């Protein structure tokens, strides 16, 4: 190959637009959570991100309605599921990762710092026999690790702050930032759970905002401020310009002060004590006891200083 052609090809590949995955959102109105199916248009291979296992805390009933909808969509569109991904151990709903893994045999993954979250909550629940080694997942992603979904490149960026194990999945031109940034009119995620840090969230948000401006940002919740219709997608450029918590703050110190002041006013999510004992176990419910029933267990007065609702 002559030199001109070789350099032209290098230039072209450097300028190639990132792959644009097909992203379908499934909103769980009960917990205001966004679950995603992210598919490679070239091969039909796909990943599920942040699936919800339904739970009614009033009756103690569980159901797989949301997760089954995701599987029905995958089947209907003739997609091939390659990954079941969580962005962090959720504090407001159960993860359906374990259920989906059992049903499909597809690997489940999360960020490697989940082990630190397991250690933290193992102590809060006083659960000495719990294996706090991440072995409940098939893959624990490290910061910067890459993998593929079909032909699409995917990269993991650590995004701690909301939890100490949070990660962002950058898949082609789409970043699944879950509870870091919300839609621009909703600002950012809270940082007051055990292991959370507003200072660390600021840094994680700067990393996300340094992605190319046209990167599509998909959020993990939408709380529908003012009762508007749910929305999940923005861009890095839109977030930089208009995020209600970030665009007003010039410095980390300003952001930390605003974030921490707001967090002091927020009661804990109503399912935090239900959800962590399940999600630290990859969304697997506790084993049935001798009578065939499963039981949850709660610490009292463990989350000091939390606002009462
Ligand atoms: N009221 C909700 C609160 C859920 C919540 O705290 N969500 C987290 C994400 S897991 C958050 O960052 N919320 C931001 C906010 O409420 O401003 C519940 O009880 O589940
Ligand atoms: Fe969260």
Tab-separated table of C-alpha atoms and ligand atoms in Angstrom:
chain	number	residue	atom	x	y	z
A	1	UNK	CA	0.000	0.000	0.000
A	2	UNK	CA	1.467	3.416	-0.916
A	3	UNK	CA	2.063	5.937	1.831
A	4	UNK	CA	-0.632	8.419	0.797
A	5	UNK	CA	-3.274	5.708	0.830
A	6	UNK	CA	-2.065	4.334	4.177
A	7	UNK	CA	-2.204	7.757	5.834
A	8	UNK	CA	-5.594	8.465	4.287
A	9	UNK	CA	-6.962	5.239	5.740
A	10	UNK	CA	-5.578	6.057	9.192
A	11	UNK	CA	-7.159	9.483	8.994
A	12	UNK	CA	-10.495	8.025	7.908
A	13	UNK	CA	-10.584	5.480	10.719
A	14	UNK	CA	-9.706	8.203	13.262
A	15	UNK	CA	-12.635	10.262	11.966
A	16	UNK	CA	-15.075	7.373	11.842
A	17	UNK	CA	-18.287	8.155	13.729
A	18	UNK	CA	-18.836	5.912	16.767
A	19	UNK	CA	-21.348	3.083	16.418
A	20	UNK	CA	-24.885	4.175	17.264
A	21	UNK	CA	-26.554	1.415	19.272
A	22	UNK	CA	-30.318	0.962	19.168
A	23	UNK	CA	-31.446	1.906	22.665
A	24	UNK	CA	-34.883	0.999	23.996
A	25	UNK	CA	-35.950	2.198	27.402
A	26	UNK	CA	-38.405	0.431	29.691
A	27	UNK	CA	-39.645	2.694	32.470
A	28	UNK	CA	-40.643	1.226	35.820
A	29	UNK	CA	-43.178	3.785	37.034
A	30	UNK	CA	-43.225	2.283	40.534
A	31	UNK	CA	-39.560	3.174	41.207
A	32	UNK	CA	-39.055	5.745	38.431
A	33	UNK	CA	-36.276	3.525	37.058
A	34	UNK	CA	-35.033	3.312	33.475
A	35	UNK	CA	-34.103	-0.163	32.245
A	36	UNK	CA	-32.417	-0.448	28.874
A	37	UNK	CA	-31.998	-2.904	26.018
A	38	UNK	CA	-28.949	-1.796	24.012
A	39	UNK	CA	-28.623	-3.545	20.666
A	40	UNK	CA	-25.975	-3.689	17.963
A	41	UNK	CA	-27.725	-2.750	14.683
A	42	UNK	CA	-25.174	-4.830	12.724
A	43	UNK	CA	-25.555	-8.164	14.531
A	44	UNK	CA	-28.664	-7.985	16.716
A	45	UNK	CA	-26.549	-8.826	19.781
A	46	UNK	CA	-27.700	-6.906	22.843
A	47	UNK	CA	-27.276	-6.143	26.540
A	48	UNK	CA	-29.828	-5.415	29.241
A	49	UNK	CA	-28.858	-2.634	31.652
A	50	UNK	CA	-30.297	-2.242	35.163
A	51	UNK	CA	-33.283	-4.621	35.069
A	52	UNK	CA	-35.814	-4.307	37.898
A	53	UNK	CA	-37.259	-7.196	39.915
A	54	UNK	CA	-40.671	-6.045	41.113
A	55	UNK	CA	-41.463	-5.849	44.802
A	56	UNK	CA	-44.431	-4.549	46.742
A	57	UNK	CA	-43.244	-3.639	50.229
A	58	UNK	CA	-46.781	-3.476	51.567
A	59	UNK	CA	-47.611	-7.122	50.873
A	60	UNK	CA	-44.062	-8.522	50.524
A	61	UNK	CA	-44.963	-9.820	47.045
A	62	UNK	CA	-42.295	-10.166	44.344
A	63	UNK	CA	-42.858	-10.466	40.629
A	64	UNK	CA	-40.831	-10.705	37.437
A	65	UNK	CA	-43.147	-8.590	35.285
A	66	UNK	CA	-40.540	-5.970	34.326
A	67	UNK	CA	-37.793	-8.518	33.650
A	68	UNK	CA	-40.130	-10.710	31.595
A	69	UNK	CA	-41.073	-7.677	29.476
A	70	UNK	CA	-37.393	-7.155	28.699
A	71	UNK	CA	-37.020	-10.792	27.654
A	72	UNK	CA	-40.195	-10.656	25.558
A	73	UNK	CA	-38.791	-7.605	23.726
A	74	UNK	CA	-35.480	-9.390	23.073
A	75	UNK	CA	-37.392	-12.378	21.686
A	76	UNK	CA	-39.848	-10.324	19.639
A	77	UNK	CA	-37.065	-8.303	17.964
A	78	UNK	CA	-35.053	-11.510	17.437
A	79	UNK	CA	-32.096	-10.107	19.364
A	80	UNK	CA	-29.422	-12.231	21.043
A	81	UNK	CA	-28.770	-11.352	24.665
A	82	UNK	CA	-25.033	-11.268	25.461
A	83	UNK	CA	-24.817	-9.359	28.747
A	84	UNK	CA	-26.907	-8.480	31.791
A	85	UNK	CA	-25.303	-5.359	33.273
A	86	UNK	CA	-25.834	-3.376	36.445
A	87	UNK	CA	-24.418	0.123	36.927
A	88	UNK	CA	-24.433	-0.060	40.731
A	89	UNK	CA	-26.011	-1.874	43.670
A	90	UNK	CA	-29.379	-0.098	43.673
A	91	UNK	CA	-30.838	1.280	46.885
A	92	UNK	CA	-34.409	1.764	45.713
A	93	UNK	CA	-35.359	-1.468	43.940
A	94	UNK	CA	-34.251	-5.086	43.555
A	95	UNK	CA	-32.054	-5.942	40.570
A	96	UNK	CA	-33.411	-8.641	38.250
A	97	UNK	CA	-29.860	-9.689	37.245
A	98	UNK	CA	-29.938	-12.986	39.186
A	99	UNK	CA	-33.381	-13.882	37.857
A	100	UNK	CA	-32.393	-13.113	34.252
A	101	UNK	CA	-29.151	-15.071	34.576
A	102	UNK	CA	-31.032	-18.128	35.876
A	103	UNK	CA	-33.568	-17.834	33.081
A	104	UNK	CA	-31.130	-17.267	30.173
A	105	UNK	CA	-27.650	-18.402	31.267
A	106	UNK	CA	-26.311	-15.028	30.046
A	107	UNK	CA	-23.444	-13.558	32.143
A	108	UNK	CA	-24.152	-10.846	34.712
A	109	UNK	CA	-21.673	-8.057	35.425
A	110	UNK	CA	-21.137	-5.004	37.626
A	111	UNK	CA	-18.167	-2.833	38.717
A	112	UNK	CA	-15.451	-4.513	40.796
A	113	UNK	CA	-15.884	-2.065	43.684
A	114	UNK	CA	-19.127	-3.875	44.477
A	115	UNK	CA	-16.919	-5.926	46.778
A	116	UNK	CA	-16.410	-2.821	48.968
A	117	UNK	CA	-20.181	-2.270	49.029
A	118	UNK	CA	-20.656	-5.914	50.021
A	119	UNK	CA	-18.171	-5.495	52.904
A	120	UNK	CA	-19.920	-2.327	54.076
A	121	UNK	CA	-23.400	-3.807	54.039
A	122	UNK	CA	-22.289	-7.218	55.351
A	123	UNK	CA	-21.318	-5.347	58.488
A	124	UNK	CA	-24.541	-3.252	58.558
A	125	UNK	CA	-26.676	-6.411	58.252
A	126	UNK	CA	-24.373	-8.344	60.622
A	127	UNK	CA	-24.219	-11.202	58.107
A	128	UNK	CA	-20.917	-12.987	58.909
A	129	UNK	CA	-21.406	-15.846	56.434
A	130	UNK	CA	-21.995	-13.587	53.430
A	131	UNK	CA	-19.311	-13.990	50.716
A	132	UNK	CA	-18.108	-10.425	50.144
A	133	UNK	CA	-15.904	-11.297	47.170
A	134	UNK	CA	-18.056	-10.433	44.137
A	135	UNK	CA	-18.350	-14.124	43.230
A	136	UNK	CA	-22.123	-13.663	42.776
A	137	UNK	CA	-21.375	-12.061	39.343
A	138	UNK	CA	-19.704	-13.586	36.279
A	139	UNK	CA	-17.618	-10.494	35.588
A	140	UNK	CA	-16.452	-7.589	37.733
A	141	UNK	CA	-15.378	-4.673	35.531
A	142	UNK	CA	-12.329	-2.575	36.332
A	143	UNK	CA	-11.981	1.114	35.482
A	144	UNK	CA	-11.258	1.546	31.770
A	145	UNK	CA	-11.996	-2.096	30.930
A	146	UNK	CA	-13.384	-2.758	27.466
A	147	UNK	CA	-15.681	-5.473	26.146
A	148	UNK	CA	-17.986	-5.892	23.156
A	149	UNK	CA	-21.695	-6.301	22.490
A	150	UNK	CA	-21.789	-7.877	19.038
A	151	UNK	CA	-19.440	-5.627	17.061
A	152	UNK	CA	-19.978	-2.597	19.321
A	153	UNK	CA	-17.134	-1.492	21.569
A	154	UNK	CA	-18.108	-0.911	25.197
A	155	UNK	CA	-15.964	0.788	27.823
A	156	UNK	CA	-16.384	0.991	31.577
A	157	UNK	CA	-15.629	4.222	33.437
A	158	UNK	CA	-15.709	4.263	37.223
A	159	UNK	CA	-18.304	6.825	38.359
A	160	UNK	CA	-18.401	6.633	42.161
A	161	UNK	CA	-20.125	9.250	44.303
A	162	UNK	CA	-23.751	8.093	44.407
A	163	UNK	CA	-22.356	4.724	45.547
A	164	UNK	CA	-18.738	3.710	45.793
A	165	UNK	CA	-19.216	1.011	43.131
A	166	UNK	CA	-21.045	3.021	40.449
A	167	UNK	CA	-19.855	2.688	36.854
A	168	UNK	CA	-20.812	4.197	33.505
A	169	UNK	CA	-21.044	2.021	30.393
A	170	UNK	CA	-19.963	3.880	27.237
A	171	UNK	CA	-21.291	1.833	24.323
A	172	UNK	CA	-20.625	3.374	20.911
A	173	UNK	CA	-22.008	6.934	21.083
A	174	UNK	CA	-24.159	6.215	24.161
A	175	UNK	CA	-23.213	6.590	27.832
A	176	UNK	CA	-25.347	4.865	30.476
A	177	UNK	CA	-24.575	7.114	33.419
A	178	UNK	CA	-27.292	5.869	35.735
A	179	UNK	CA	-27.371	7.793	39.029
A	180	UNK	CA	-24.721	10.454	38.404
A	181	UNK	CA	-26.482	13.004	36.229
A	182	UNK	CA	-30.243	12.989	35.784
A	183	UNK	CA	-32.082	14.862	33.016
A	184	UNK	CA	-30.826	18.493	32.943
A	185	UNK	CA	-33.930	19.803	34.777
A	186	UNK	CA	-33.429	17.214	37.569
A	187	UNK	CA	-29.744	17.767	38.300
A	188	UNK	CA	-27.693	15.026	39.921
A	189	UNK	CA	-27.993	11.975	42.154
A	190	UNK	CA	-27.813	11.990	45.915
A	191	UNK	CA	-24.582	10.985	47.672
A	192	UNK	CA	-25.674	10.271	51.233
A	193	UNK	CA	-25.925	6.466	51.204
A	194	UNK	CA	-23.174	4.563	53.083
A	195	UNK	CA	-20.051	4.877	50.904
A	196	UNK	CA	-21.412	7.870	48.946
A	197	UNK	CA	-19.414	11.070	48.400
A	198	UNK	CA	-20.443	14.382	46.830
A	199	UNK	CA	-16.780	15.218	46.209
A	200	UNK	CA	-16.293	11.967	44.311
A	201	UNK	CA	-19.529	12.492	42.371
A	202	UNK	CA	-18.272	15.880	41.165
A	203	UNK	CA	-15.144	14.209	39.748
A	204	UNK	CA	-17.213	11.407	38.140
A	205	UNK	CA	-19.477	13.991	36.523
A	206	UNK	CA	-16.464	15.903	35.148
A	207	UNK	CA	-15.253	12.641	33.567
A	208	UNK	CA	-18.649	12.106	31.928
A	209	UNK	CA	-18.839	15.717	30.744
A	210	UNK	CA	-15.428	15.371	29.113
A	211	UNK	CA	-16.838	12.820	26.644
A	212	UNK	CA	-17.565	14.254	23.151
A	213	UNK	CA	-20.447	16.755	23.242
A	214	UNK	CA	-22.667	14.667	20.956
A	215	UNK	CA	-22.432	11.582	23.214
A	216	UNK	CA	-25.946	10.479	24.110
A	217	UNK	CA	-26.513	10.344	27.874
A	218	UNK	CA	-29.047	7.823	29.196
A	219	UNK	CA	-30.058	8.275	32.840
A	220	UNK	CA	-31.121	5.684	35.395
A	221	UNK	CA	-34.126	7.455	36.868
A	222	UNK	CA	-36.491	10.186	35.932
A	223	UNK	CA	-38.563	11.625	38.763
A	224	UNK	CA	-40.700	13.692	36.376
A	225	UNK	CA	-40.260	17.136	37.967
A	226	UNK	CA	-43.419	19.216	37.830
A	227	UNK	CA	-45.281	16.132	36.616
A	228	UNK	CA	-43.801	16.325	33.091
A	229	UNK	CA	-43.679	13.186	30.929
A	230	UNK	CA	-40.739	10.852	31.697
A	231	UNK	CA	-37.517	11.583	29.763
A	232	UNK	CA	-34.264	9.644	29.730
A	233	UNK	CA	-32.015	10.881	26.936
A	234	UNK	CA	-29.894	14.022	26.611
A	235	UNK	CA	-26.374	14.724	25.337
A	236	UNK	CA	-23.120	15.687	26.988
A	237	UNK	CA	-23.439	19.147	25.386
A	238	UNK	CA	-26.964	19.611	26.785
A	239	UNK	CA	-25.847	18.499	30.236
A	240	UNK	CA	-22.861	20.860	30.187
A	241	UNK	CA	-25.103	23.774	29.214
A	242	UNK	CA	-28.192	23.171	31.270
A	243	UNK	CA	-27.872	20.654	34.102
A	244	UNK	CA	-29.584	22.455	36.974
A	245	UNK	CA	-27.013	21.366	39.610
A	246	UNK	CA	-23.856	21.533	37.507
A	247	UNK	CA	-24.235	24.561	35.269
A	248	UNK	CA	-24.703	26.784	38.346
A	249	UNK	CA	-21.571	25.478	40.125
A	250	UNK	CA	-18.134	26.786	39.170
A	251	UNK	CA	-16.147	24.713	41.638
A	252	UNK	CA	-16.144	21.345	43.341
A	253	UNK	CA	-16.593	23.090	46.721
A	254	UNK	CA	-19.753	24.866	45.536
A	255	UNK	CA	-21.214	21.625	44.184
A	256	UNK	CA	-20.378	19.674	47.341
A	257	UNK	CA	-22.051	22.334	49.522
A	258	UNK	CA	-25.246	22.355	47.411
A	259	UNK	CA	-25.376	18.551	47.086
A	260	UNK	CA	-24.768	17.888	50.788
A	261	UNK	CA	-27.335	20.488	51.863
A	262	UNK	CA	-29.964	18.862	49.648
A	263	UNK	CA	-29.031	15.338	50.791
A	264	UNK	CA	-29.662	16.317	54.433
A	265	UNK	CA	-33.290	16.940	53.519
A	266	UNK	CA	-33.918	13.651	51.667
A	267	UNK	CA	-35.441	10.710	53.531
A	268	UNK	CA	-33.829	7.352	52.680
A	269	UNK	CA	-35.387	5.511	49.709
A	270	UNK	CA	-38.246	3.465	51.089
A	271	UNK	CA	-36.637	0.218	49.910
A	272	UNK	CA	-32.999	0.828	50.861
A	273	UNK	CA	-32.932	-1.782	53.638
A	274	UNK	CA	-34.945	-4.249	51.550
A	275	UNK	CA	-32.890	-3.725	48.397
A	276	UNK	CA	-29.265	-3.786	49.534
A	277	UNK	CA	-29.444	-7.263	51.093
A	278	UNK	CA	-30.760	-8.563	47.759
A	279	UNK	CA	-28.596	-6.469	45.439
A	280	UNK	CA	-25.329	-7.227	47.281
A	281	UNK	CA	-26.234	-10.793	46.291
A	282	UNK	CA	-26.674	-9.912	42.562
A	283	UNK	CA	-30.452	-9.535	42.933
A	284	UNK	CA	-30.916	-13.031	44.361
A	285	UNK	CA	-33.606	-13.306	47.022
A	286	UNK	CA	-32.728	-14.967	50.344
A	287	UNK	CA	-33.020	-18.773	50.278
A	288	UNK	CA	-36.368	-20.142	51.467
A	289	UNK	CA	-36.464	-21.271	55.091
A	290	UNK	CA	-37.781	-24.673	56.295
A	291	UNK	CA	-41.385	-23.552	55.690
A	292	UNK	CA	-40.599	-22.644	52.079
A	293	UNK	CA	-40.873	-18.866	52.699
A	294	UNK	CA	-38.146	-16.275	52.148
A	295	UNK	CA	-37.446	-13.593	54.756
A	296	UNK	CA	-35.721	-10.203	54.729
A	297	UNK	CA	-33.931	-8.855	57.776
A	298	UNK	CA	-33.520	-5.218	58.845
A	299	UNK	CA	-31.079	-3.443	61.116
A	300	UNK	CA	-32.640	-0.787	63.365
A	301	UNK	CA	-31.022	2.630	63.845
A	302	UNK	CA	-28.234	1.722	61.433
A	303	UNK	CA	-28.422	4.700	59.068
A	304	UNK	CA	-27.605	7.539	61.408
A	305	UNK	CA	-28.778	11.065	60.713
A	306	UNK	CA	-31.220	10.159	57.936
A	307	UNK	CA	-34.100	12.623	57.520
A	308	UNK	CA	-37.507	11.268	58.537
A	309	UNK	CA	-40.269	11.386	55.986
B	1	LIG	N1	-38.517	8.602	47.020
B	1	LIG	C1	-37.644	7.673	46.371
B	1	LIG	C2	-36.223	8.192	46.466
B	1	LIG	C3	-35.307	7.429	45.580
B	1	LIG	C4	-33.876	7.976	45.627
B	1	LIG	O1	-33.354	8.389	46.665
B	1	LIG	N2	-33.253	7.917	44.457
B	1	LIG	C5	-31.856	8.226	44.314
B	1	LIG	C6	-31.286	7.355	43.220
B	1	LIG	S1	-31.250	5.663	43.754
B	1	LIG	C7	-31.589	9.688	43.990
B	1	LIG	O2	-30.469	10.056	43.651
B	1	LIG	N3	-32.573	10.563	44.129
B	1	LIG	C8	-32.376	11.948	43.870
B	1	LIG	C9	-33.377	12.817	44.534
B	1	LIG	O3	-34.316	12.272	45.136
B	1	LIG	O4	-33.189	14.027	44.445
B	1	LIG	C10	-37.759	6.288	47.031
B	1	LIG	O5	-38.202	6.229	48.200
B	1	LIG	O6	-37.443	5.278	46.394
B	2	LIG	FE1	-29.245	4.558	42.700
